[in-house]
JSON list of C-alpha atoms and ligand atoms in Angstrom, two decimals:
[
{"chain": "F", "resi": 1, "resn": "MET", "atom": "CA", "xyz": [-73.66, -36.67, 19.81]},
{"chain": "F", "resi": 2, "resn": "LYS", "atom": "CA", "xyz": [-70.34, -35.28, 21.00]},
{"chain": "F", "resi": 3, "resn": "ALA", "atom": "CA", "xyz": [-71.76, -31.74, 20.91]},
{"chain": "F", "resi": 4, "resn": "LEU", "atom": "CA", "xyz": [-74.71, -32.85, 23.00]},
{"chain": "F", "resi": 5, "resn": "PHE", "atom": "CA", "xyz": [-72.37, -34.45, 25.50]},
{"chain": "F", "resi": 6, "resn": "LEU", "atom": "CA", "xyz": [-70.29, -31.26, 25.78]},
{"chain": "F", "resi": 7, "resn": "LEU", "atom": "CA", "xyz": [-73.42, -29.16, 26.13]},
{"chain": "F", "resi": 8, "resn": "SER", "atom": "CA", "xyz": [-74.76, -31.27, 29.00]},
{"chain": "F", "resi": 9, "resn": "LEU", "atom": "CA", "xyz": [-71.33, -31.23, 30.59]},
{"chain": "F", "resi": 10, "resn": "SER", "atom": "CA", "xyz": [-71.21, -27.44, 30.60]},
{"chain": "F", "resi": 11, "resn": "LEU", "atom": "CA", "xyz": [-74.80, -27.24, 31.85]},
{"chain": "F", "resi": 12, "resn": "LEU", "atom": "CA", "xyz": [-73.83, -29.55, 34.69]},
{"chain": "F", "resi": 13, "resn": "ALA", "atom": "CA", "xyz": [-70.89, -27.26, 35.48]},
{"chain": "F", "resi": 14, "resn": "VAL", "atom": "CA", "xyz": [-73.18, -24.23, 35.66]},
{"chain": "F", "resi": 15, "resn": "VAL", "atom": "CA", "xyz": [-75.67, -26.01, 37.91]},
{"chain": "F", "resi": 16, "resn": "SER", "atom": "CA", "xyz": [-73.07, -27.44, 40.28]},
{"chain": "F", "resi": 17, "resn": "SER", "atom": "CA", "xyz": [-71.19, -24.15, 40.65]},
{"chain": "F", "resi": 18, "resn": "ALA", "atom": "CA", "xyz": [-74.37, -22.13, 41.17]},
{"chain": "F", "resi": 19, "resn": "GLN", "atom": "CA", "xyz": [-73.77, -22.14, 44.91]},
{"chain": "F", "resi": 20, "resn": "ASP", "atom": "CA", "xyz": [-70.11, -21.21, 44.64]},
{"chain": "F", "resi": 21, "resn": "PHE", "atom": "CA", "xyz": [-68.77, -17.77, 45.38]},
{"chain": "F", "resi": 22, "resn": "ASP", "atom": "CA", "xyz": [-66.01, -15.43, 44.26]},
{"chain": "F", "resi": 23, "resn": "PHE", "atom": "CA", "xyz": [-64.34, -14.30, 47.48]},
{"chain": "F", "resi": 24, "resn": "PHE", "atom": "CA", "xyz": [-64.92, -13.84, 51.21]},
{"chain": "F", "resi": 25, "resn": "TYR", "atom": "CA", "xyz": [-65.43, -10.70, 53.22]},
{"chain": "F", "resi": 26, "resn": "PHE", "atom": "CA", "xyz": [-63.68, -11.06, 56.55]},
{"chain": "F", "resi": 27, "resn": "VAL", "atom": "CA", "xyz": [-65.54, -8.61, 58.75]},
{"chain": "F", "resi": 28, "resn": "GLN", "atom": "CA", "xyz": [-64.33, -7.24, 62.07]},
{"chain": "F", "resi": 29, "resn": "GLN", "atom": "CA", "xyz": [-66.34, -4.97, 64.32]},
{"chain": "F", "resi": 30, "resn": "TRP", "atom": "CA", "xyz": [-65.60, -2.36, 66.95]},
{"chain": "F", "resi": 31, "resn": "PRO", "atom": "CA", "xyz": [-67.56, -3.46, 70.06]},
{"chain": "F", "resi": 32, "resn": "GLY", "atom": "CA", "xyz": [-67.79, 0.13, 71.29]},
{"chain": "F", "resi": 33, "resn": "SER", "atom": "CA", "xyz": [-69.81, 1.02, 68.20]},
{"chain": "F", "resi": 34, "resn": "TYR", "atom": "CA", "xyz": [-72.06, -2.00, 68.54]},
{"chain": "F", "resi": 35, "resn": "CYS", "atom": "CA", "xyz": [-72.84, -1.21, 72.17]},
{"chain": "F", "resi": 36, "resn": "ASP", "atom": "CA", "xyz": [-73.35, 2.57, 72.24]},
{"chain": "F", "resi": 37, "resn": "THR", "atom": "CA", "xyz": [-76.30, 2.59, 69.83]},
{"chain": "F", "resi": 38, "resn": "LYS", "atom": "CA", "xyz": [-79.98, 3.03, 70.69]},
{"chain": "F", "resi": 39, "resn": "ARG", "atom": "CA", "xyz": [-80.36, -0.76, 70.63]},
{"chain": "F", "resi": 40, "resn": "SER", "atom": "CA", "xyz": [-77.46, -1.17, 73.11]},
{"chain": "F", "resi": 41, "resn": "CYS", "atom": "CA", "xyz": [-75.82, -4.59, 73.72]},
{"chain": "F", "resi": 42, "resn": "CYS", "atom": "CA", "xyz": [-75.27, -7.31, 76.31]},
{"chain": "F", "resi": 43, "resn": "TYR", "atom": "CA", "xyz": [-71.83, -8.53, 77.29]},
{"chain": "F", "resi": 44, "resn": "PRO", "atom": "CA", "xyz": [-71.32, -12.27, 76.94]},
{"chain": "F", "resi": 45, "resn": "VAL", "atom": "CA", "xyz": [-71.50, -14.51, 80.02]},
{"chain": "F", "resi": 46, "resn": "THR", "atom": "CA", "xyz": [-67.67, -14.49, 80.05]},
{"chain": "F", "resi": 47, "resn": "GLY", "atom": "CA", "xyz": [-67.69, -10.74, 80.77]},
{"chain": "F", "resi": 48, "resn": "LYS", "atom": "CA", "xyz": [-66.87, -7.50, 78.97]},
{"chain": "F", "resi": 49, "resn": "PRO", "atom": "CA", "xyz": [-64.85, -8.22, 75.80]},
{"chain": "F", "resi": 50, "resn": "ASP", "atom": "CA", "xyz": [-61.36, -6.71, 75.51]},
{"chain": "F", "resi": 51, "resn": "PRO", "atom": "CA", "xyz": [-61.22, -3.29, 73.81]},
{"chain": "F", "resi": 52, "resn": "ILE", "atom": "CA", "xyz": [-60.06, -4.75, 70.49]},
{"chain": "F", "resi": 53, "resn": "PHE", "atom": "CA", "xyz": [-61.70, -5.22, 67.11]},
{"chain": "F", "resi": 54, "resn": "THR", "atom": "CA", "xyz": [-63.54, -8.55, 67.22]},
{"chain": "F", "resi": 55, "resn": "ILE", "atom": "CA", "xyz": [-64.74, -10.91, 64.51]},
{"chain": "F", "resi": 56, "resn": "HIS", "atom": "CA", "xyz": [-68.20, -10.51, 63.02]},
{"chain": "F", "resi": 57, "resn": "GLY", "atom": "CA", "xyz": [-67.94, -13.07, 60.28]},
{"chain": "F", "resi": 58, "resn": "LEU", "atom": "CA", "xyz": [-66.42, -14.63, 57.20]},
{"chain": "F", "resi": 59, "resn": "TRP", "atom": "CA", "xyz": [-68.89, -14.12, 54.39]},
{"chain": "F", "resi": 60, "resn": "PRO", "atom": "CA", "xyz": [-68.86, -15.67, 50.90]},
{"chain": "F", "resi": 61, "resn": "ASN", "atom": "CA", "xyz": [-69.60, -12.96, 48.32]},
{"chain": "F", "resi": 62, "resn": "TYR", "atom": "CA", "xyz": [-69.96, -12.51, 44.58]},
{"chain": "F", "resi": 63, "resn": "ASN", "atom": "CA", "xyz": [-67.94, -10.06, 42.49]},
{"chain": "F", "resi": 64, "resn": "ASP", "atom": "CA", "xyz": [-71.14, -8.17, 41.61]},
{"chain": "F", "resi": 65, "resn": "GLY", "atom": "CA", "xyz": [-71.65, -7.35, 45.31]},
{"chain": "F", "resi": 66, "resn": "SER", "atom": "CA", "xyz": [-74.45, -9.82, 45.97]},
{"chain": "F", "resi": 67, "resn": "TYR", "atom": "CA", "xyz": [-74.03, -12.83, 48.22]},
{"chain": "F", "resi": 68, "resn": "PRO", "atom": "CA", "xyz": [-75.50, -16.26, 48.83]},
{"chain": "F", "resi": 69, "resn": "SER", "atom": "CA", "xyz": [-77.06, -17.09, 52.18]},
{"chain": "F", "resi": 70, "resn": "ASN", "atom": "CA", "xyz": [-78.45, -20.09, 54.08]},
{"chain": "F", "resi": 71, "resn": "CYS", "atom": "CA", "xyz": [-77.13, -22.53, 51.52]},
{"chain": "F", "resi": 72, "resn": "ASP", "atom": "CA", "xyz": [-77.58, -25.88, 53.22]},
{"chain": "F", "resi": 73, "resn": "ARG", "atom": "CA", "xyz": [-80.29, -26.60, 55.74]},
{"chain": "F", "resi": 74, "resn": "GLN", "atom": "CA", "xyz": [-78.93, -30.19, 56.06]},
{"chain": "F", "resi": 75, "resn": "ASN", "atom": "CA", "xyz": [-75.65, -28.91, 57.42]},
{"chain": "F", "resi": 76, "resn": "ASP", "atom": "CA", "xyz": [-76.74, -26.95, 60.47]},
{"chain": "F", "resi": 77, "resn": "PHE", "atom": "CA", "xyz": [-74.31, -25.64, 63.07]},
{"chain": "F", "resi": 78, "resn": "ASP", "atom": "CA", "xyz": [-73.03, -28.31, 65.46]},
{"chain": "F", "resi": 79, "resn": "ALA", "atom": "CA", "xyz": [-71.34, -26.90, 68.56]},
{"chain": "F", "resi": 80, "resn": "ARG", "atom": "CA", "xyz": [-69.48, -30.19, 69.19]},
{"chain": "F", "resi": 81, "resn": "GLU", "atom": "CA", "xyz": [-67.37, -29.59, 66.11]},
{"chain": "F", "resi": 82, "resn": "ILE", "atom": "CA", "xyz": [-65.76, -26.46, 67.50]},
{"chain": "F", "resi": 83, "resn": "GLU", "atom": "CA", "xyz": [-65.29, -27.38, 71.15]},
{"chain": "F", "resi": 84, "resn": "ASP", "atom": "CA", "xyz": [-61.52, -26.97, 70.82]},
{"chain": "F", "resi": 85, "resn": "LEU", "atom": "CA", "xyz": [-61.95, -23.42, 69.43]},
{"chain": "F", "resi": 86, "resn": "GLU", "atom": "CA", "xyz": [-64.55, -22.13, 71.86]},
{"chain": "F", "resi": 87, "resn": "LYS", "atom": "CA", "xyz": [-62.17, -20.44, 74.33]},
{"chain": "F", "resi": 88, "resn": "THR", "atom": "CA", "xyz": [-60.42, -18.56, 71.54]},
{"chain": "F", "resi": 89, "resn": "MET", "atom": "CA", "xyz": [-63.73, -17.65, 69.93]},
{"chain": "F", "resi": 90, "resn": "GLN", "atom": "CA", "xyz": [-65.07, -16.26, 73.20]},
{"chain": "F", "resi": 91, "resn": "LYS", "atom": "CA", "xyz": [-62.11, -13.87, 73.21]},
{"chain": "F", "resi": 92, "resn": "TYR", "atom": "CA", "xyz": [-61.97, -12.84, 69.57]},
{"chain": "F", "resi": 93, "resn": "TRP", "atom": "CA", "xyz": [-65.52, -13.53, 68.34]},
{"chain": "F", "resi": 94, "resn": "PRO", "atom": "CA", "xyz": [-67.67, -12.50, 71.31]},
{"chain": "F", "resi": 95, "resn": "THR", "atom": "CA", "xyz": [-71.42, -12.24, 71.09]},
{"chain": "F", "resi": 96, "resn": "LEU", "atom": "CA", "xyz": [-72.88, -8.86, 72.03]},
{"chain": "F", "resi": 97, "resn": "ALA", "atom": "CA", "xyz": [-76.52, -9.75, 71.48]},
{"chain": "F", "resi": 98, "resn": "CYS", "atom": "CA", "xyz": [-79.10, -9.60, 74.24]},
{"chain": "F", "resi": 99, "resn": "PRO", "atom": "CA", "xyz": [-79.82, -11.45, 76.38]},
{"chain": "F", "resi": 100, "resn": "SER", "atom": "CA", "xyz": [-76.29, -12.24, 77.50]},
{"chain": "F", "resi": 101, "resn": "SER", "atom": "CA", "xyz": [-75.13, -15.66, 76.24]},
{"chain": "F", "resi": 102, "resn": "ASP", "atom": "CA", "xyz": [-72.14, -17.88, 75.56]},
{"chain": "F", "resi": 103, "resn": "GLY", "atom": "CA", "xyz": [-71.82, -17.11, 71.83]},
{"chain": "F", "resi": 104, "resn": "LEU", "atom": "CA", "xyz": [-73.11, -20.37, 70.37]},
{"chain": "F", "resi": 105, "resn": "LYS", "atom": "CA", "xyz": [-76.22, -18.70, 68.96]},
{"chain": "F", "resi": 106, "resn": "PHE", "atom": "CA", "xyz": [-74.16, -15.98, 67.20]},
{"chain": "F", "resi": 107, "resn": "TRP", "atom": "CA", "xyz": [-71.66, -18.48, 65.78]},
{"chain": "F", "resi": 108, "resn": "GLY", "atom": "CA", "xyz": [-74.50, -20.78, 64.75]},
{"chain": "F", "resi": 109, "resn": "HIS", "atom": "CA", "xyz": [-76.15, -17.89, 62.91]},
{"chain": "F", "resi": 110, "resn": "GLU", "atom": "CA", "xyz": [-72.87, -17.10, 61.12]},
{"chain": "F", "resi": 111, "resn": "TRP", "atom": "CA", "xyz": [-72.34, -20.72, 60.07]},
{"chain": "F", "resi": 112, "resn": "ASP", "atom": "CA", "xyz": [-75.94, -21.33, 58.97]},
{"chain": "F", "resi": 113, "resn": "LYS", "atom": "CA", "xyz": [-76.28, -18.05, 57.05]},
{"chain": "F", "resi": 114, "resn": "HIS", "atom": "CA", "xyz": [-72.77, -17.63, 55.61]},
{"chain": "F", "resi": 115, "resn": "GLY", "atom": "CA", "xyz": [-70.59, -20.65, 56.37]},
{"chain": "F", "resi": 116, "resn": "THR", "atom": "CA", "xyz": [-72.85, -23.18, 54.63]},
{"chain": "F", "resi": 117, "resn": "CYS", "atom": "CA", "xyz": [-72.35, -21.22, 51.39]},
{"chain": "F", "resi": 118, "resn": "ALA", "atom": "CA", "xyz": [-68.63, -22.03, 51.50]},
{"chain": "F", "resi": 119, "resn": "GLU", "atom": "CA", "xyz": [-68.99, -25.67, 52.52]},
{"chain": "F", "resi": 120, "resn": "SER", "atom": "CA", "xyz": [-67.43, -26.76, 49.23]},
{"chain": "F", "resi": 121, "resn": "GLN", "atom": "CA", "xyz": [-64.21, -25.12, 50.50]},
{"chain": "F", "resi": 122, "resn": "LEU", "atom": "CA", "xyz": [-64.36, -25.32, 54.28]},
{"chain": "F", "resi": 123, "resn": "ASP", "atom": "CA", "xyz": [-66.10, -27.68, 56.66]},
{"chain": "F", "resi": 124, "resn": "GLN", "atom": "CA", "xyz": [-67.45, -26.21, 59.88]},
{"chain": "F", "resi": 125, "resn": "HIS", "atom": "CA", "xyz": [-64.28, -26.58, 61.91]},
{"chain": "F", "resi": 126, "resn": "SER", "atom": "CA", "xyz": [-62.04, -25.22, 59.12]},
{"chain": "F", "resi": 127, "resn": "TYR", "atom": "CA", "xyz": [-64.44, -22.34, 58.58]},
{"chain": "F", "resi": 128, "resn": "PHE", "atom": "CA", "xyz": [-64.13, -21.07, 62.15]},
{"chain": "F", "resi": 129, "resn": "LEU", "atom": "CA", "xyz": [-60.42, -21.88, 62.31]},
{"chain": "F", "resi": 130, "resn": "SER", "atom": "CA", "xyz": [-59.79, -19.96, 59.08]},
{"chain": "F", "resi": 131, "resn": "ALA", "atom": "CA", "xyz": [-61.50, -16.90, 60.53]},
{"chain": "F", "resi": 132, "resn": "LEU", "atom": "CA", "xyz": [-59.37, -17.11, 63.68]},
{"chain": "F", "resi": 133, "resn": "ASN", "atom": "CA", "xyz": [-56.20, -17.46, 61.61]},
{"chain": "F", "resi": 134, "resn": "LEU", "atom": "CA", "xyz": [-57.14, -14.47, 59.45]},
{"chain": "F", "resi": 135, "resn": "TYR", "atom": "CA", "xyz": [-57.80, -12.48, 62.61]},
{"chain": "F", "resi": 136, "resn": "LYS", "atom": "CA", "xyz": [-54.22, -13.13, 63.80]},
{"chain": "F", "resi": 137, "resn": "LYS", "atom": "CA", "xyz": [-52.89, -11.77, 60.51]},
{"chain": "F", "resi": 138, "resn": "ALA", "atom": "CA", "xyz": [-54.93, -8.54, 60.52]},
{"chain": "F", "resi": 139, "resn": "ASN", "atom": "CA", "xyz": [-54.52, -6.49, 63.67]},
{"chain": "F", "resi": 140, "resn": "ILE", "atom": "CA", "xyz": [-56.79, -3.54, 62.92]},
{"chain": "F", "resi": 141, "resn": "LEU", "atom": "CA", "xyz": [-56.43, -1.78, 66.27]},
{"chain": "F", "resi": 142, "resn": "LYS", "atom": "CA", "xyz": [-52.62, -1.92, 66.13]},
{"chain": "F", "resi": 143, "resn": "SER", "atom": "CA", "xyz": [-52.65, -0.63, 62.54]},
{"chain": "F", "resi": 144, "resn": "LEU", "atom": "CA", "xyz": [-54.75, 2.33, 63.63]},
{"chain": "F", "resi": 145, "resn": "GLN", "atom": "CA", "xyz": [-52.76, 3.02, 66.78]},
{"chain": "F", "resi": 146, "resn": "ASP", "atom": "CA", "xyz": [-49.50, 2.95, 64.80]},
{"chain": "F", "resi": 147, "resn": "ALA", "atom": "CA", "xyz": [-50.99, 5.85, 62.84]},
{"chain": "F", "resi": 148, "resn": "GLY", "atom": "CA", "xyz": [-52.04, 7.74, 65.97]},
{"chain": "F", "resi": 149, "resn": "ILE", "atom": "CA", "xyz": [-55.70, 6.77, 65.64]},
{"chain": "F", "resi": 150, "resn": "GLU", "atom": "CA", "xyz": [-57.05, 5.77, 69.06]},
{"chain": "F", "resi": 151, "resn": "PRO", "atom": "CA", "xyz": [-60.47, 4.80, 70.42]},
{"chain": "F", "resi": 152, "resn": "ASP", "atom": "CA", "xyz": [-60.69, 8.07, 72.30]},
{"chain": "F", "resi": 153, "resn": "ASP", "atom": "CA", "xyz": [-64.06, 9.44, 71.15]},
{"chain": "F", "resi": 154, "resn": "ARG", "atom": "CA", "xyz": [-62.33, 11.81, 68.72]},
{"chain": "F", "resi": 155, "resn": "TYR", "atom": "CA", "xyz": [-63.16, 12.18, 65.02]},
{"chain": "F", "resi": 156, "resn": "TYR", "atom": "CA", "xyz": [-60.84, 10.88, 62.33]},
{"chain": "F", "resi": 157, "resn": "SER", "atom": "CA", "xyz": [-61.03, 11.09, 58.56]},
{"chain": "F", "resi": 158, "resn": "VAL", "atom": "CA", "xyz": [-62.21, 7.91, 56.86]},
{"chain": "F", "resi": 159, "resn": "GLU", "atom": "CA", "xyz": [-59.32, 8.33, 54.44]},
{"chain": "F", "resi": 160, "resn": "SER", "atom": "CA", "xyz": [-56.76, 8.29, 57.29]},
{"chain": "F", "resi": 161, "resn": "ILE", "atom": "CA", "xyz": [-58.39, 5.19, 58.79]},
{"chain": "F", "resi": 162, "resn": "LYS", "atom": "CA", "xyz": [-58.30, 3.37, 55.46]},
{"chain": "F", "resi": 163, "resn": "GLN", "atom": "CA", "xyz": [-54.69, 4.33, 54.84]},
{"chain": "F", "resi": 164, "resn": "ALA", "atom": "CA", "xyz": [-53.61, 3.21, 58.31]},
{"chain": "F", "resi": 165, "resn": "ILE", "atom": "CA", "xyz": [-55.21, -0.21, 57.80]},
{"chain": "F", "resi": 166, "resn": "LYS", "atom": "CA", "xyz": [-53.74, -0.50, 54.32]},
{"chain": "F", "resi": 167, "resn": "ARG", "atom": "CA", "xyz": [-50.29, 0.25, 55.74]},
{"chain": "F", "resi": 168, "resn": "GLY", "atom": "CA", "xyz": [-50.66, -2.16, 58.67]},
{"chain": "F", "resi": 169, "resn": "VAL", "atom": "CA", "xyz": [-52.44, -5.08, 57.05]},
{"chain": "F", "resi": 170, "resn": "GLY", "atom": "CA", "xyz": [-51.31, -4.63, 53.44]},
{"chain": "F", "resi": 171, "resn": "PHE", "atom": "CA", "xyz": [-54.76, -4.43, 51.85]},
{"chain": "F", "resi": 172, "resn": "THR", "atom": "CA", "xyz": [-57.35, -1.69, 51.36]},
{"chain": "F", "resi": 173, "resn": "PRO", "atom": "CA", "xyz": [-60.33, -2.16, 53.69]},
{"chain": "F", "resi": 174, "resn": "GLY", "atom": "CA", "xyz": [-63.97, -1.33, 53.24]},
{"chain": "F", "resi": 175, "resn": "LEU", "atom": "CA", "xyz": [-65.54, 0.54, 56.15]},
{"chain": "F", "resi": 176, "resn": "GLU", "atom": "CA", "xyz": [-69.02, 0.56, 57.57]},
{"chain": "F", "resi": 177, "resn": "CYS", "atom": "CA", "xyz": [-70.35, 3.15, 59.99]},
{"chain": "F", "resi": 178, "resn": "ASN", "atom": "CA", "xyz": [-73.32, 3.39, 62.29]},
{"chain": "F", "resi": 179, "resn": "LYS", "atom": "CA", "xyz": [-74.70, 5.99, 64.69]},
{"chain": "F", "resi": 180, "resn": "ASP", "atom": "CA", "xyz": [-74.41, 6.21, 68.45]},
{"chain": "F", "resi": 181, "resn": "GLU", "atom": "CA", "xyz": [-77.37, 7.06, 70.64]},
{"chain": "F", "resi": 182, "resn": "SER", "atom": "CA", "xyz": [-76.94, 10.78, 69.95]},
{"chain": "F", "resi": 183, "resn": "GLY", "atom": "CA", "xyz": [-76.68, 10.29, 66.19]},
{"chain": "F", "resi": 184, "resn": "ASN", "atom": "CA", "xyz": [-72.89, 10.69, 65.84]},
{"chain": "F", "resi": 185, "resn": "GLN", "atom": "CA", "xyz": [-71.37, 8.73, 62.94]},
{"chain": "F", "resi": 186, "resn": "GLN", "atom": "CA", "xyz": [-68.79, 6.22, 64.08]},
{"chain": "F", "resi": 187, "resn": "ILE", "atom": "CA", "xyz": [-66.68, 3.46, 62.62]},
{"chain": "F", "resi": 188, "resn": "SER", "atom": "CA", "xyz": [-68.42, 0.13, 63.21]},
{"chain": "F", "resi": 189, "resn": "GLU", "atom": "CA", "xyz": [-67.09, -2.54, 60.84]},
{"chain": "F", "resi": 190, "resn": "VAL", "atom": "CA", "xyz": [-63.97, -3.16, 58.79]},
{"chain": "F", "resi": 191, "resn": "TYR", "atom": "CA", "xyz": [-64.15, -5.40, 55.69]},
{"chain": "F", "resi": 192, "resn": "LEU", "atom": "CA", "xyz": [-61.11, -7.18, 54.28]},
{"chain": "F", "resi": 193, "resn": "CYS", "atom": "CA", "xyz": [-61.24, -9.56, 51.32]},
{"chain": "F", "resi": 194, "resn": "VAL", "atom": "CA", "xyz": [-59.99, -13.12, 51.30]},
{"chain": "F", "resi": 195, "resn": "ASP", "atom": "CA", "xyz": [-59.53, -15.68, 48.51]},
{"chain": "F", "resi": 196, "resn": "THR", "atom": "CA", "xyz": [-61.95, -18.62, 48.21]},
{"chain": "F", "resi": 197, "resn": "SER", "atom": "CA", "xyz": [-59.59, -20.89, 50.17]},
{"chain": "F", "resi": 198, "resn": "GLY", "atom": "CA", "xyz": [-60.23, -18.69, 53.20]},
{"chain": "F", "resi": 199, "resn": "GLN", "atom": "CA", "xyz": [-56.50, -18.36, 53.82]},
{"chain": "F", "resi": 200, "resn": "GLU", "atom": "CA", "xyz": [-55.07, -15.33, 51.99]},
{"chain": "F", "resi": 201, "resn": "PHE", "atom": "CA", "xyz": [-56.05, -11.68, 51.96]},
{"chain": "F", "resi": 202, "resn": "ILE", "atom": "CA", "xyz": [-56.61, -10.20, 48.51]},
{"chain": "F", "resi": 203, "resn": "GLU", "atom": "CA", "xyz": [-57.52, -6.74, 47.21]},
{"chain": "F", "resi": 204, "resn": "CYS", "atom": "CA", "xyz": [-61.31, -6.45, 47.27]},
{"chain": "F", "resi": 205, "resn": "PRO", "atom": "CA", "xyz": [-63.02, -7.13, 43.92]},
{"chain": "F", "resi": 206, "resn": "THR", "atom": "CA", "xyz": [-65.85, -4.94, 45.18]},
{"chain": "F", "resi": 207, "resn": "PHE", "atom": "CA", "xyz": [-66.57, -2.93, 48.31]},
{"chain": "F", "resi": 208, "resn": "PRO", "atom": "CA", "xyz": [-69.73, -2.74, 50.37]},
{"chain": "F", "resi": 209, "resn": "ARG", "atom": "CA", "xyz": [-71.66, 0.49, 49.88]},
{"chain": "F", "resi": 210, "resn": "ILE", "atom": "CA", "xyz": [-69.90, 3.18, 51.89]},
{"chain": "F", "resi": 211, "resn": "SER", "atom": "CA", "xyz": [-72.01, 4.24, 54.84]},
{"chain": "F", "resi": 212, "resn": "CYS", "atom": "CA", "xyz": [-69.48, 6.66, 56.37]},
{"chain": "F", "resi": 213, "resn": "ARG", "atom": "CA", "xyz": [-69.20, 10.42, 56.23]},
{"chain": "F", "resi": 214, "resn": "LYS", "atom": "CA", "xyz": [-65.78, 12.01, 55.65]},
{"chain": "F", "resi": 215, "resn": "GLU", "atom": "CA", "xyz": [-65.03, 12.23, 59.38]},
{"chain": "F", "resi": 216, "resn": "VAL", "atom": "CA", "xyz": [-66.16, 9.61, 61.85]},
{"chain": "F", "resi": 217, "resn": "GLN", "atom": "CA", "xyz": [-65.89, 9.06, 65.56]},
{"chain": "F", "resi": 218, "resn": "PHE", "atom": "CA", "xyz": [-63.80, 6.25, 67.06]},
{"chain": "F", "resi": 219, "resn": "PRO", "atom": "CA", "xyz": [-65.62, 5.68, 70.36]},
{"chain": "F", "resi": 220, "resn": "SER", "atom": "CA", "xyz": [-63.95, 4.36, 73.48]},
{"chain": "F", "resi": 221, "resn": "PHE", "atom": "CA", "xyz": [-64.95, 0.95, 74.80]},
{"chain": "I", "resi": 301, "resn": "LIG", "atom": "P1", "xyz": [-75.13, -11.15, 59.46]},
{"chain": "I", "resi": 301, "resn": "LIG", "atom": "O1", "xyz": [-76.53, -11.77, 59.61]},
{"chain": "I", "resi": 301, "resn": "LIG", "atom": "O2", "xyz": [-74.03, -12.13, 59.63]},
{"chain": "I", "resi": 301, "resn": "LIG", "atom": "O3", "xyz": [-75.02, -10.38, 58.18]},
{"chain": "I", "resi": 301, "resn": "LIG", "atom": "O4", "xyz": [-74.94, -10.16, 60.65]},
{"chain": "I", "resi": 301, "resn": "LIG", "atom": "C1", "xyz": [-75.95, -9.34, 61.08]},
{"chain": "I", "resi": 301, "resn": "LIG", "atom": "C2", "xyz": [-76.56, -9.92, 62.33]},
{"chain": "I", "resi": 301, "resn": "LIG", "atom": "O5", "xyz": [-75.56, -10.26, 63.28]},
{"chain": "I", "resi": 301, "resn": "LIG", "atom": "C3", "xyz": [-77.48, -8.93, 62.99]},
{"chain": "I", "resi": 301, "resn": "LIG", "atom": "O6", "xyz": [-78.60, -9.62, 63.48]},
{"chain": "I", "resi": 301, "resn": "LIG", "atom": "C4", "xyz": [-76.63, -8.40, 64.12]},
{"chain": "I", "resi": 301, "resn": "LIG", "atom": "O7", "xyz": [-77.40, -7.91, 65.16]},
{"chain": "I", "resi": 301, "resn": "LIG", "atom": "C5", "xyz": [-75.85, -9.62, 64.51]},
{"chain": "I", "resi": 301, "resn": "LIG", "atom": "N1", "xyz": [-74.57, -9.32, 65.16]},
{"chain": "I", "resi": 301, "resn": "LIG", "atom": "C6", "xyz": [-73.59, -8.55, 64.71]},
{"chain": "I", "resi": 301, "resn": "LIG", "atom": "N2", "xyz": [-72.58, -8.52, 65.58]},
{"chain": "I", "resi": 301, "resn": "LIG", "atom": "C7", "xyz": [-72.94, -9.31, 66.61]},
{"chain": "I", "resi": 301, "resn": "LIG", "atom": "C8", "xyz": [-72.32, -9.69, 67.81]},
{"chain": "I", "resi": 301, "resn": "LIG", "atom": "N3", "xyz": [-71.09, -9.27, 68.15]},
{"chain": "I", "resi": 301, "resn": "LIG", "atom": "N4", "xyz": [-73.00, -10.52, 68.61]},
{"chain": "I", "resi": 301, "resn": "LIG", "atom": "C9", "xyz": [-74.22, -10.98, 68.28]},
{"chain": "I", "resi": 301, "resn": "LIG", "atom": "N5", "xyz": [-74.86, -10.65, 67.17]},
{"chain": "I", "resi": 301, "resn": "LIG", "atom": "C10", "xyz": [-74.22, -9.83, 66.33]}
]
């Protein structure tokens, strides 16, 4: 009887943690690399974003590299819950999708696809606030500039970019690259890892598949 009880208890634990996750990727993007592609971009209604790395998202992930998505259709994005954060989000989490918009669609997509998978840890307001707080603690552009790496259309080694971010932020980043309209490889996204509380950077348990050559462009914006 006791064994049966313990068995059902552990089964229950497996079922109820099935939606949990192991860590977050906190992903920042270089707007210059989002905008100079074949697809191009549209500036938000608030105007051209500052030439700084901006937030793409805070994504729950598993240690094996896979990730959950769209975890709770009953908990859709509600713009009223982040009214107090909107101004800050427009600055540091700008939408670049076309047609030009205020950002709510982009943030809603991020919450519905990724945020709902961390709802056991963070409600909607804490989810966006956590991302903004992490952003303050990880100044990617400054880390690069301190190492002489500038958004000046020149090529830099991926190794030097990684080292500069490691020195500035304290943790090894994952990098993602894309191609500009002429096919030049450029740095597009920087991944840092965060514990399941959404508060502290950690060393990444696993990195996204590297999509960068040895030398990549850092385009101006
Ligand atoms: P995700 O679905 O969160 O993995 O992110 C990929 C989606 O986000 C793609 O549809 C991208 O086009 C979109 N995306 C990435 N960056 C931005 C941005 N700054 N503004 C609007 N959409 C974006």
